[in-house]
């Protein structure tokens, strides 16, 4: 390895980090922050529990990790997960969508927690649904 001021050259590096720091460029994986998940679970425990299902874009590991974080937070709050499925879609599905039969306090607490984590879910009211449907699409 050669040092020239603040530039470091490494030849045949194996293991370890030579650079002073690493800057990730590009979009970082989405996540429900631990603080937001804890706040969500605490808020929902004070409300009636609701049934929900989660659907995630098939083959998208980043979306799948986020879907599990959301599911775990809702289950920790006492909500009942009726289904967790990955699906193929005929066209690109991105972002987070919450479809719900009505917008009660529990749904709005979920929307608020996702907003705090920078996920900005779309909310769709569909009175024909019998439970909350959370769709986790690919990263925008």
XYZ file of C-alpha atoms in Angstrom:
140
model
C 0.000 0.000 0.000
C 1.187 3.492 -0.838
C 0.209 6.705 0.946
C 0.041 9.943 -1.048
C -1.519 12.609 1.151
C -5.155 11.723 1.757
C -5.301 9.265 -1.159
C -4.581 5.645 -0.372
C -3.692 3.113 -3.065
C -3.989 -0.558 -2.256
C -2.618 -3.341 -4.408
C -3.921 -6.877 -3.914
C -5.759 -5.995 -0.696
C -7.180 -9.007 1.102
C -9.503 -8.409 4.023
C -9.831 -5.379 6.238
C -10.350 -1.720 5.416
C -7.482 0.367 4.118
C -9.405 3.598 3.505
C -9.891 6.188 6.267
C -13.633 6.080 5.707
C -16.146 4.521 3.352
C -18.932 6.569 1.803
C -21.858 4.617 0.420
C -23.165 6.176 -2.747
C -26.677 5.545 -3.952
C -29.899 4.738 -2.159
C -29.512 3.059 1.202
C -31.827 0.197 2.185
C -35.136 1.328 3.633
C -35.872 0.360 7.193
C -38.316 0.875 9.986
C -35.994 2.388 12.551
C -35.885 0.648 15.946
C -37.132 3.859 17.577
C -40.082 4.111 15.171
C -40.877 0.398 15.628
C -40.835 0.787 19.413
C -43.002 3.924 19.286
C -45.415 2.188 16.917
C -45.725 -0.905 19.111
C -46.276 1.242 22.222
C -48.959 3.357 20.489
C -50.778 0.349 19.044
C -50.859 -1.582 22.337
C -53.198 1.117 23.673
C -55.634 0.589 20.770
C -57.818 -2.319 19.666
C -55.797 -4.897 17.749
C -56.350 -5.209 14.016
C -55.801 -8.064 11.575
C -53.329 -7.406 8.769
C -51.508 -9.025 5.891
C -48.254 -8.118 4.195
C -47.432 -8.576 0.547
C -43.964 -7.961 -0.841
C -42.518 -7.871 -4.356
C -41.118 -11.306 -5.149
C -37.354 -11.519 -5.416
C -36.599 -8.120 -3.853
C -34.473 -8.795 -0.769
C -34.442 -5.121 0.318
C -38.260 -4.958 0.237
C -38.474 -8.332 1.992
C -36.280 -7.118 4.898
C -38.461 -4.021 5.281
C -41.644 -6.119 5.153
C -40.359 -8.314 7.989
C -39.480 -5.232 10.079
C -43.027 -3.864 9.643
C -44.593 -7.266 10.391
C -42.472 -7.723 13.516
C -43.443 -4.279 14.845
C -47.156 -4.932 14.284
C -47.001 -8.407 15.854
C -45.121 -6.932 18.841
C -48.078 -4.579 19.276
C -50.493 -7.498 19.378
C -51.826 -7.240 15.831
C -52.549 -10.558 14.120
C -50.734 -11.333 10.868
C -53.087 -13.319 8.627
C -50.691 -13.627 5.684
C -47.167 -12.802 4.603
C -46.705 -13.393 0.896
C -44.389 -12.492 -1.928
C -46.036 -11.890 -5.293
C -45.039 -11.270 -8.869
C -46.680 -8.214 -10.424
C -47.306 -7.513 -14.112
C -45.703 -4.076 -13.796
C -43.218 -2.351 -11.481
C -44.526 -1.823 -7.944
C -42.597 0.658 -5.801
C -42.910 2.211 -2.365
C -45.239 1.258 0.468
C -49.025 1.155 0.166
C -51.439 0.610 3.037
C -54.921 -0.449 1.963
C -57.456 -0.415 4.762
C -61.210 -0.747 5.261
C -61.212 2.476 7.325
C -58.788 5.010 8.771
C -58.890 4.502 12.513
C -56.307 5.454 15.129
C -54.320 2.242 14.606
C -53.955 2.784 10.862
C -52.925 6.389 11.373
C -50.333 5.332 14.006
C -48.904 2.921 11.425
C -48.798 5.648 8.761
C -47.134 8.057 11.217
C -44.441 5.509 12.182
C -43.653 4.813 8.529
C -43.503 8.553 7.819
C -41.056 9.047 10.719
C -38.836 6.398 9.109
C -38.992 8.254 5.775
C -41.069 5.571 4.040
C -44.011 7.861 3.138
C -46.681 5.206 2.509
C -49.626 5.745 0.195
C -52.945 5.216 1.964
C -55.903 3.671 0.143
C -59.299 3.279 1.820
C -61.108 0.220 0.471
C -64.264 -0.519 2.514
C -64.561 -3.991 0.933
C -61.401 -5.220 2.720
C -61.739 -7.255 5.911
C -58.208 -6.454 7.156
C -55.303 -4.071 6.573
C -53.151 -4.898 3.554
C -49.569 -3.594 3.566
C -47.813 -3.801 0.192
C -44.040 -3.332 0.208
C -42.824 -2.596 -3.299
C -39.344 -2.024 -4.602
C -37.336 0.972 -3.514
C -38.217 4.087 -5.521
